[in-house]
């Protein structure tokens, strides 16, 4: 498919070819699924909702529920108030969720529907029954990306739900960022290992990675409860993981409820995980026990064992900004050379932080926000790399250039496992190392001369 990509670079200002991002409502829908008993609602036409649901379903291999305002030509001209009010009535009558999380689409944003007013009127006229809740996030796809949509919906959780009662609770909030259910599960496991009480929101573990029981549950066991998100206003502190996905919500909670926030990067790799564990320890006063020290020690051993295979390897990375920033740090810890690092999401913080990480060890690195896979491919044609890391769409480039490829990030549509094996924490770093070494050695096995083809590393 990408065999037609040329090596000659042409300056482009407006055109994106294979952008490394998708649209805002997908992130908002994913975040909403991390609230227990929540029905995500897409305020727009049916096509948007179908696309977002199917994209999430293909990534998570689980049926993703969401409702839609089903805009027609009439609502496109006169606004979607009647549709949303009717939708609230239908959703609470038929599907009985505890909460509905509304996100907008390009169409309803262009019309300018005033969602807070529609929610207020729907409460007054009983379309939203007493005891039920509706929240909303504005998610126009002509700005930002799916990461922005995720961030906006998490901020909406804080704005609508979190409250300060005046009694501080012995718990730490964790806003995990746009990561897999497996990552959220791993973060909870690390906190439990340290005996730290946490409130994590959103939490899609046990929602999008649940067991096959033979019984369909529209609202699975998992998810942060509304009560937990409310109580986040009384927590000791908030740990926000990832600038792009979590910063705004934590800052909002800080100003709304006076809960101090620590802004960290995703705990991918050893240094970032150390910082996460230290933050957990300092806020809660909990000791870092021997079990966690053992995990860390095993990771250090693995990094040292495989150092000869990773040292100096040129890597191209495409993905969401929080993931690329954290992964790049890990690759530098492994003494690899992330030479091309792109994200499709906009935001100057990406390039600023990436330069801080790479200007010393990899001064030749090319770093770009609002970038696309076409340009990354062109860079690789001009100066090849040893490894490509990115979402499913990277596989076209990997095949064309015969480059070892590790699937990482969102979406992964053609493989499974990402729901189950974390990439955060010390065990997540082991998982990433395992994936990288396998594809590097597989290529070596395929292509090396016979005298080098041994059954030992
Ligand atoms: S870009 Fe806009 S119109 Fe297209 S699917 Fe996304 S929200 Fe809908």
Short mmCIF file of C-alpha atoms and ligand atoms in Angstrom, two decimals:
data_model
loop_
_atom_site.label_atom_id
_atom_site.label_comp_id
_atom_site.label_asym_id
_atom_site.label_seq_id
_atom_site.Cartn_x
_atom_site.Cartn_y
_atom_site.Cartn_z
CA UNK A 1 0.00 0.00 0.00
CA UNK A 2 2.80 2.44 0.79
CA UNK A 3 5.17 1.24 -1.93
CA UNK A 4 4.41 4.47 -3.72
CA UNK A 5 5.97 6.60 -0.97
CA UNK A 6 8.79 8.62 -2.44
CA UNK A 7 12.09 9.38 -0.77
CA UNK A 8 12.00 12.96 -1.98
CA UNK A 9 10.68 15.24 0.76
CA UNK A 10 8.31 18.03 -0.24
CA UNK A 11 7.35 20.79 2.18
CA UNK A 12 3.65 20.43 3.10
CA UNK A 13 1.67 22.87 5.20
CA UNK A 14 -2.01 21.85 5.10
CA UNK A 15 -2.05 18.29 3.77
CA UNK A 16 -1.68 15.28 6.11
CA UNK A 17 -1.18 11.81 4.64
CA UNK A 18 -1.89 8.97 7.08
CA UNK A 19 -2.02 11.18 10.18
CA UNK A 20 -0.76 9.63 13.41
CA UNK A 21 -3.97 10.38 15.30
CA UNK A 22 -7.72 9.93 15.17
CA UNK A 23 -10.71 12.03 16.19
CA UNK A 24 -11.58 13.48 19.61
CA UNK A 25 -14.80 11.55 20.42
CA UNK A 26 -12.97 8.20 20.35
CA UNK A 27 -10.90 9.29 23.34
CA UNK A 28 -13.96 10.73 25.09
CA UNK A 29 -15.90 7.49 24.52
CA UNK A 30 -12.98 5.42 25.87
CA UNK A 31 -12.68 7.61 28.99
CA UNK A 32 -16.45 7.40 29.62
CA UNK A 33 -16.25 3.59 29.56
CA UNK A 34 -13.97 3.91 32.59
CA UNK A 35 -16.89 5.08 34.76
CA UNK A 36 -18.93 2.24 36.26
CA UNK A 37 -22.49 2.09 34.97
CA UNK A 38 -21.90 4.73 32.31
CA UNK A 39 -23.39 4.97 28.84
CA UNK A 40 -21.22 7.07 26.48
CA UNK A 41 -23.42 9.21 24.24
CA UNK A 42 -22.37 10.69 20.92
CA UNK A 43 -24.19 13.95 20.17
CA UNK A 44 -24.09 13.96 16.39
CA UNK A 45 -24.95 11.78 13.44
CA UNK A 46 -25.04 7.99 13.50
CA UNK A 47 -21.99 7.60 11.29
CA UNK A 48 -19.62 9.18 13.81
CA UNK A 49 -20.88 6.97 16.63
CA UNK A 50 -20.67 3.80 14.51
CA UNK A 51 -17.11 4.58 13.49
CA UNK A 52 -15.98 5.35 17.04
CA UNK A 53 -17.65 2.26 18.48
CA UNK A 54 -16.26 -0.02 15.80
CA UNK A 55 -12.74 1.41 16.18
CA UNK A 56 -12.77 0.78 19.93
CA UNK A 57 -14.35 -2.65 19.43
CA UNK A 58 -11.67 -3.66 16.94
CA UNK A 59 -8.90 -2.48 19.26
CA UNK A 60 -10.23 -4.04 22.46
CA UNK A 61 -11.94 -7.07 20.89
CA UNK A 62 -14.94 -6.36 23.12
CA UNK A 63 -18.37 -4.99 22.16
CA UNK A 64 -18.38 -1.26 22.92
CA UNK A 65 -21.76 0.26 23.76
CA UNK A 66 -22.62 3.88 23.03
CA UNK A 67 -25.75 5.75 22.05
CA UNK A 68 -26.21 8.54 19.53
CA UNK A 69 -28.41 11.62 19.05
CA UNK A 70 -28.96 10.42 15.45
CA UNK A 71 -28.85 13.78 13.75
CA UNK A 72 -30.82 14.16 10.53
CA UNK A 73 -30.95 17.05 8.07
CA UNK A 74 -33.46 18.78 10.37
CA UNK A 75 -31.24 18.68 13.46
CA UNK A 76 -28.30 19.78 11.34
CA UNK A 77 -30.20 22.96 10.50
CA UNK A 78 -32.19 23.62 13.70
CA UNK A 79 -29.82 22.15 16.31
CA UNK A 80 -29.83 18.91 18.26
CA UNK A 81 -31.66 19.91 21.44
CA UNK A 82 -34.80 17.88 20.70
CA UNK A 83 -32.70 14.85 19.73
CA UNK A 84 -30.61 14.94 22.89
CA UNK A 85 -33.62 15.45 25.17
CA UNK A 86 -35.38 12.50 23.53
CA UNK A 87 -32.17 10.49 23.73
CA UNK A 88 -31.94 11.03 27.51
CA UNK A 89 -35.53 9.76 27.89
CA UNK A 90 -34.86 6.67 25.77
CA UNK A 91 -31.48 5.83 27.28
CA UNK A 92 -32.59 6.02 30.92
CA UNK A 93 -35.83 4.13 30.13
CA UNK A 94 -34.35 1.36 28.02
CA UNK A 95 -30.73 0.94 29.19
CA UNK A 96 -30.98 2.32 32.75
CA UNK A 97 -27.39 3.55 33.20
CA UNK A 98 -26.33 5.37 36.34
CA UNK A 99 -24.74 8.13 34.31
CA UNK A 100 -24.65 9.27 30.68
CA UNK A 101 -21.44 10.90 29.41
CA UNK A 102 -22.21 13.07 26.39
CA UNK A 103 -19.52 14.06 23.91
CA UNK A 104 -20.01 16.25 20.89
CA UNK A 105 -18.90 15.67 17.29
CA UNK A 106 -17.83 18.00 14.49
CA UNK A 107 -21.43 18.54 13.39
CA UNK A 108 -22.92 19.49 16.78
CA UNK A 109 -19.88 21.71 17.45
CA UNK A 110 -20.33 23.57 14.18
CA UNK A 111 -24.02 24.07 14.97
CA UNK A 112 -22.98 25.26 18.44
CA UNK A 113 -25.36 23.18 20.57
CA UNK A 114 -25.26 24.33 24.20
CA UNK A 115 -25.01 20.99 26.00
CA UNK A 116 -25.00 22.29 29.63
CA UNK A 117 -28.28 24.10 28.95
CA UNK A 118 -29.81 20.99 27.34
CA UNK A 119 -28.74 18.90 30.34
CA UNK A 120 -30.21 21.50 32.73
CA UNK A 121 -33.55 21.55 30.89
CA UNK A 122 -33.59 17.75 30.70
CA UNK A 123 -33.19 17.54 34.48
CA UNK A 124 -35.98 20.08 34.95
CA UNK A 125 -38.44 18.32 32.62
CA UNK A 126 -37.61 14.84 33.95
CA UNK A 127 -35.92 13.52 30.78
CA UNK A 128 -33.00 12.84 33.11
CA UNK A 129 -34.74 11.11 36.04
CA UNK A 130 -34.04 12.05 39.65
CA UNK A 131 -30.93 10.30 40.95
CA UNK A 132 -29.43 9.90 37.46
CA UNK A 133 -26.57 11.98 36.11
CA UNK A 134 -25.46 13.42 32.78
CA UNK A 135 -22.06 14.99 32.15
CA UNK A 136 -20.60 16.36 28.94
CA UNK A 137 -17.36 17.18 27.15
CA UNK A 138 -16.90 19.28 24.03
CA UNK A 139 -14.92 17.20 21.56
CA UNK A 140 -14.72 18.89 18.15
CA UNK A 141 -12.54 16.78 15.89
CA UNK A 142 -11.29 19.64 13.79
CA UNK A 143 -8.93 20.48 16.67
CA UNK A 144 -6.80 18.22 18.84
CA UNK A 145 -6.94 14.44 18.61
CA UNK A 146 -8.35 11.39 20.40
CA UNK A 147 -5.98 12.24 23.27
CA UNK A 148 -7.57 15.70 23.62
CA UNK A 149 -11.01 14.06 23.66
CA UNK A 150 -9.89 11.70 26.44
CA UNK A 151 -8.47 14.60 28.42
CA UNK A 152 -11.64 16.67 27.99
CA UNK A 153 -13.87 13.85 29.22
CA UNK A 154 -11.69 13.23 32.29
CA UNK A 155 -11.85 16.96 33.03
CA UNK A 156 -15.65 16.73 32.73
CA UNK A 157 -15.65 13.99 35.39
CA UNK A 158 -13.89 16.38 37.76
CA UNK A 159 -16.02 19.37 36.83
CA UNK A 160 -19.34 17.59 37.20
CA UNK A 161 -18.65 15.02 39.91
CA UNK A 162 -15.69 15.69 42.23
CA UNK A 163 -16.55 17.48 45.45
CA UNK A 164 -14.73 18.68 48.54
CA UNK A 165 -16.57 17.93 51.77
CA UNK A 166 -13.88 19.25 54.10
CA UNK A 167 -12.89 15.82 55.44
CA UNK A 168 -9.61 14.64 53.93
CA UNK A 169 -9.64 10.93 53.05
CA UNK A 170 -6.61 8.70 53.25
CA UNK A 171 -6.44 8.08 49.50
CA UNK A 172 -4.43 9.23 46.49
CA UNK A 173 -6.05 9.97 43.13
CA UNK A 174 -4.44 8.52 40.05
CA UNK A 175 -5.37 9.77 36.59
CA UNK A 176 -3.78 7.08 34.46
CA UNK A 177 -3.85 8.66 30.99
CA UNK A 178 -4.98 7.09 27.72
CA UNK A 179 -3.54 3.65 28.44
CA UNK A 180 -4.73 0.06 28.11
CA UNK A 181 -6.93 -1.73 30.68
CA UNK A 182 -3.86 -3.89 31.39
CA UNK A 183 -1.88 -0.77 32.28
CA UNK A 184 -4.61 0.44 34.62
CA UNK A 185 -4.67 -2.98 36.25
CA UNK A 186 -0.87 -2.87 36.64
CA UNK A 187 -0.97 0.59 38.22
CA UNK A 188 -3.56 -0.67 40.71
CA UNK A 189 -1.46 -3.75 41.43
CA UNK A 190 1.62 -1.64 42.21
CA UNK A 191 -0.43 0.61 44.53
CA UNK A 192 -1.89 -2.45 46.26
CA UNK A 193 1.59 -3.96 46.65
CA UNK A 194 2.52 -0.76 48.51
CA UNK A 195 -0.76 -0.77 50.49
CA UNK A 196 -1.70 2.68 49.16
CA UNK A 197 -5.43 3.47 48.90
CA UNK A 198 -6.08 4.91 45.48
CA UNK A 199 -8.97 6.26 43.47
CA UNK A 200 -8.23 5.79 39.79
CA UNK A 201 -10.38 7.41 37.15
CA UNK A 202 -11.11 6.53 34.48
CA UNK A 203 -10.56 2.81 35.00
CA UNK A 204 -11.33 0.53 32.06
CA UNK A 205 -9.91 -2.64 33.62
CA UNK A 206 -12.68 -5.22 34.07
CA UNK A 207 -14.68 -3.24 31.52
CA UNK A 208 -12.80 -3.86 28.28
CA UNK A 209 -10.81 -6.90 29.37
CA UNK A 210 -13.49 -8.80 31.25
CA UNK A 211 -13.87 -12.60 31.35
CA UNK A 212 -16.17 -14.65 29.13
CA UNK A 213 -18.87 -15.78 31.53
CA UNK A 214 -21.67 -16.65 29.12
CA UNK A 215 -23.77 -13.81 30.54
CA UNK A 216 -23.95 -10.43 28.86
CA UNK A 217 -23.63 -7.42 31.15
CA UNK A 218 -24.26 -4.02 29.64
CA UNK A 219 -22.38 -2.45 32.55
CA UNK A 220 -19.46 -4.70 33.55
CA UNK A 221 -18.02 -4.93 37.05
CA UNK A 222 -15.17 -2.50 36.44
CA UNK A 223 -14.94 1.25 36.20
CA UNK A 224 -14.53 4.00 38.77
CA UNK A 225 -17.84 4.54 40.54
CA UNK A 226 -19.49 7.95 40.63
CA UNK A 227 -19.01 7.91 44.42
CA UNK A 228 -15.27 7.34 44.00
CA UNK A 229 -14.92 10.18 41.50
CA UNK A 230 -16.90 12.43 43.86
CA UNK A 231 -14.57 11.52 46.70
CA UNK A 232 -11.51 12.49 44.61
CA UNK A 233 -12.10 16.04 45.88
CA UNK A 234 -11.25 14.85 49.41
CA UNK A 235 -8.05 12.94 48.53
CA UNK A 236 -4.58 13.73 49.85
CA UNK A 237 -3.17 14.34 46.37
CA UNK A 238 -3.51 13.53 42.67
CA UNK A 239 -0.89 11.82 40.54
CA UNK A 240 -1.53 12.72 36.89
CA UNK A 241 0.23 10.42 34.43
CA UNK A 242 0.94 12.01 31.06
CA UNK A 243 0.84 15.70 30.27
CA UNK A 244 -1.52 15.48 27.31
CA UNK A 245 -4.16 13.08 28.69
CA UNK A 246 -4.20 13.85 32.41
CA UNK A 247 -2.72 17.26 33.21
CA UNK A 248 -5.88 19.35 32.69
CA UNK A 249 -8.09 17.16 34.88
CA UNK A 250 -5.56 17.14 37.73
CA UNK A 251 -5.07 20.91 37.48
CA UNK A 252 -8.87 21.39 37.50
CA UNK A 253 -9.18 19.21 40.60
CA UNK A 254 -6.40 21.21 42.24
CA UNK A 255 -8.14 24.53 41.65
CA UNK A 256 -11.68 23.23 42.32
CA UNK A 257 -11.04 21.15 45.45
CA UNK A 258 -7.55 22.21 46.50
CA UNK A 259 -6.12 18.70 46.01
CA UNK A 260 -2.38 19.09 45.24
CA UNK A 261 -1.28 17.47 41.99
CA UNK A 262 1.95 15.80 40.90
CA UNK A 263 2.38 15.89 37.13
CA UNK A 264 4.38 12.86 36.01
CA UNK A 265 5.04 11.12 32.73
CA UNK A 266 3.62 7.69 32.00
CA UNK A 267 5.55 5.12 34.07
CA UNK A 268 7.10 3.41 31.04
CA UNK A 269 10.69 2.27 31.58
CA UNK A 270 12.74 2.28 34.73
CA UNK A 271 13.25 5.99 35.49
CA UNK A 272 9.61 6.98 34.99
CA UNK A 273 8.39 4.01 37.03
CA UNK A 274 10.82 4.95 39.81
CA UNK A 275 9.36 8.44 39.87
CA UNK A 276 5.81 7.06 39.99
CA UNK A 277 6.65 4.71 42.87
CA UNK A 278 8.41 7.56 44.73
CA UNK A 279 5.37 9.82 44.32
CA UNK A 280 3.06 7.09 45.64
CA UNK A 281 5.41 6.55 48.56
CA UNK A 282 5.85 10.22 49.45
CA UNK A 283 2.14 11.10 49.32
CA UNK A 284 0.99 8.06 51.29
CA UNK A 285 4.00 7.52 53.52
CA UNK A 286 4.10 3.88 52.37
CA UNK A 287 7.39 1.97 52.17
CA UNK A 288 8.61 0.47 48.91
CA UNK A 289 8.59 -3.20 49.84
CA UNK A 290 10.88 -6.06 48.78
CA UNK A 291 8.44 -7.39 46.17
CA UNK A 292 8.69 -4.18 44.14
CA UNK A 293 12.46 -4.01 44.65
CA UNK A 294 12.67 -7.57 43.30
CA UNK A 295 10.67 -6.66 40.18
CA UNK A 296 12.92 -3.69 39.57
CA UNK A 297 16.02 -5.78 40.08
CA UNK A 298 14.85 -8.35 37.52
CA UNK A 299 14.29 -5.57 35.01
CA UNK A 300 17.79 -4.17 35.59
CA UNK A 301 19.20 -7.66 35.08
CA UNK A 302 17.30 -8.08 31.80
CA UNK A 303 18.43 -4.67 30.55
CA UNK A 304 22.00 -5.58 31.31
CA UNK A 305 21.74 -9.08 29.74
CA UNK A 306 20.41 -7.73 26.45
CA UNK A 307 22.41 -4.51 26.30
CA UNK A 308 24.56 -5.74 23.41
CA UNK A 309 21.50 -6.14 21.16
CA UNK A 310 19.95 -2.78 21.92
CA UNK A 311 22.99 -0.50 22.13
CA UNK A 312 23.10 2.01 19.26
CA UNK A 313 20.04 0.62 17.44
CA UNK A 314 18.26 3.32 15.43
CA UNK A 315 14.53 3.48 16.23
CA UNK A 316 11.54 5.29 14.70
CA UNK A 317 8.55 5.89 16.98
CA UNK A 318 5.07 7.08 16.06
CA UNK A 319 2.25 7.41 18.55
CA UNK A 320 0.41 9.48 21.11
CA UNK A 321 2.52 12.19 22.74
CA UNK A 322 2.49 10.86 26.31
CA UNK A 323 3.43 7.38 25.08
CA UNK A 324 6.18 8.60 22.74
CA UNK A 325 7.74 10.82 25.43
CA UNK A 326 7.84 8.02 28.01
CA UNK A 327 8.94 5.33 25.56
CA UNK A 328 11.73 7.53 24.19
CA UNK A 329 13.11 7.93 27.69
CA UNK A 330 13.07 4.16 28.12
CA UNK A 331 14.88 3.60 24.82
CA UNK A 332 17.54 6.10 25.89
CA UNK A 333 17.87 4.15 29.15
CA UNK A 334 18.57 1.10 26.95
CA UNK A 335 21.15 3.17 24.99
CA UNK A 336 19.13 2.86 21.81
CA UNK A 337 18.87 5.81 19.43
CA UNK A 338 15.34 7.09 18.86
CA UNK A 339 16.16 9.01 15.69
CA UNK A 340 12.63 9.73 14.44
CA UNK A 341 9.88 10.54 16.95
CA UNK A 342 6.50 11.78 15.79
CA UNK A 343 3.02 12.31 17.11
CA UNK A 344 -0.13 13.30 15.28
CA UNK A 345 -1.48 15.22 18.26
CA UNK A 346 -0.75 18.94 18.43
CA UNK A 347 0.96 20.55 21.45
CA UNK A 348 4.30 22.33 21.82
CA UNK A 349 5.04 20.51 25.08
CA UNK A 350 5.79 17.40 22.99
CA UNK A 351 8.68 18.90 21.04
CA UNK A 352 9.98 20.79 24.09
CA UNK A 353 10.12 17.66 26.25
CA UNK A 354 11.49 15.47 23.47
CA UNK A 355 14.35 17.89 22.88
CA UNK A 356 15.15 17.83 26.61
CA UNK A 357 15.38 14.03 26.42
CA UNK A 358 17.19 13.64 23.11
CA UNK A 359 19.37 16.70 22.50
CA UNK A 360 22.16 15.19 24.64
CA UNK A 361 22.21 11.47 23.70
CA UNK A 362 20.73 11.66 20.16
CA UNK A 363 21.35 15.18 18.78
CA UNK A 364 20.54 14.05 15.23
CA UNK A 365 16.96 13.04 16.21
CA UNK A 366 14.03 14.37 14.19
CA UNK A 367 11.06 15.29 16.38
CA UNK A 368 7.70 16.47 15.08
CA UNK A 369 4.18 17.11 16.43
CA UNK A 370 1.08 17.13 14.15
CA UNK A 371 3.07 14.77 11.95
CA UNK A 372 2.02 11.94 9.65
CA UNK A 373 3.21 8.45 8.82
CA UNK A 374 3.91 9.37 5.21
CA UNK A 375 6.67 11.77 6.24
CA UNK A 376 8.04 9.30 8.79
CA UNK A 377 8.24 6.73 5.99
CA UNK A 378 10.10 9.21 3.80
CA UNK A 379 12.64 9.85 6.57
CA UNK A 380 13.12 6.08 6.89
CA UNK A 381 13.66 5.73 3.15
CA UNK A 382 16.42 8.34 3.26
CA UNK A 383 18.13 7.06 6.41
CA UNK A 384 16.86 3.61 7.49
CA UNK A 385 16.24 2.48 11.04
CA UNK A 386 16.69 -0.86 12.81
CA UNK A 387 13.29 -0.87 14.52
CA UNK A 388 9.90 0.76 14.08
CA UNK A 389 7.47 1.18 17.02
CA UNK A 390 3.92 2.37 16.45
CA UNK A 391 0.29 1.43 16.13
CA UNK A 392 -1.20 -0.98 13.61
CA UNK A 393 -0.82 1.43 10.70
CA UNK A 394 2.96 1.22 10.97
CA UNK A 395 2.85 -2.28 9.54
CA UNK A 396 2.60 -0.98 5.99
CA UNK A 397 5.89 0.87 6.42
CA UNK A 398 7.49 -2.08 8.23
CA UNK A 399 6.60 -4.44 5.37
CA UNK A 400 7.72 -2.06 2.65
CA UNK A 401 11.06 -1.31 4.30
CA UNK A 402 11.58 -4.78 5.86
CA UNK A 403 12.01 -3.24 9.31
CA UNK A 404 11.30 -5.12 12.56
CA UNK A 405 8.08 -3.75 13.98
CA UNK A 406 6.65 -3.57 17.51
CA UNK A 407 2.99 -2.65 17.84
CA UNK A 408 2.52 -0.11 20.60
CA UNK A 409 -0.19 2.46 21.31
CA UNK A 410 -3.61 3.05 19.83
CA UNK A 411 -5.10 1.56 17.76
CA UNK A 412 -3.88 -2.02 17.42
CA UNK A 413 -6.44 -3.64 15.16
CA UNK A 414 -4.58 -6.65 13.79
CA UNK A 415 -3.13 -8.27 16.92
CA UNK A 416 -4.30 -9.07 20.42
CA UNK A 417 -2.49 -9.14 23.73
CA UNK A 418 -2.24 -5.42 24.29
CA UNK A 419 -5.30 -5.63 26.55
CA UNK A 420 -3.56 -8.15 28.77
CA UNK A 421 0.14 -7.34 28.89
CA UNK A 422 0.96 -3.94 30.38
CA UNK A 423 3.68 -1.62 29.15
CA UNK A 424 3.74 0.47 32.35
CA UNK A 425 5.66 -0.37 35.51
CA UNK A 426 8.70 -2.62 35.80
CA UNK A 427 6.79 -5.60 34.40
CA UNK A 428 5.61 -3.46 31.51
CA UNK A 429 9.23 -2.62 30.70
CA UNK A 430 10.03 -6.35 30.69
CA UNK A 431 7.15 -6.87 28.25
CA UNK A 432 8.43 -4.13 25.95
CA UNK A 433 11.97 -5.48 26.03
CA UNK A 434 10.64 -8.94 25.22
CA UNK A 435 8.73 -7.64 22.20
CA UNK A 436 11.66 -5.61 20.90
CA UNK A 437 14.28 -8.32 21.27
CA UNK A 438 12.02 -10.88 19.60
CA UNK A 439 11.48 -8.86 16.43
CA UNK A 440 15.16 -7.86 16.24
CA UNK A 441 16.38 -11.44 16.63
CA UNK A 442 13.68 -12.83 14.31
CA UNK A 443 15.03 -10.62 11.54
CA UNK A 444 18.57 -11.70 12.35
CA UNK A 445 17.51 -15.37 12.19
CA UNK A 446 15.82 -14.79 8.83
CA UNK A 447 18.62 -12.94 7.15
CA UNK A 448 21.97 -13.79 8.70
CA UNK A 449 24.58 -16.01 7.00
CA UNK A 450 24.42 -19.66 7.99
CA UNK A 451 27.54 -19.55 10.16
CA UNK A 452 25.78 -17.00 12.36
CA UNK A 453 22.52 -18.95 12.57
CA UNK A 454 22.89 -20.58 15.94
CA UNK A 455 20.46 -21.70 18.58
CA UNK A 456 22.04 -19.36 21.09
CA UNK A 457 21.69 -15.63 21.27
S1 LIG B 1 -13.90 13.67 12.35
FE1 LIG B 1 -15.84 14.61 13.07
S2 LIG B 1 -17.35 13.99 11.52
FE2 LIG B 1 -15.59 12.62 11.28
S3 LIG B 1 -16.05 10.81 12.56
FE3 LIG B 1 -14.86 12.24 13.81
S4 LIG B 1 -16.40 13.45 14.92
FE4 LIG B 1 -17.45 12.48 13.19
#
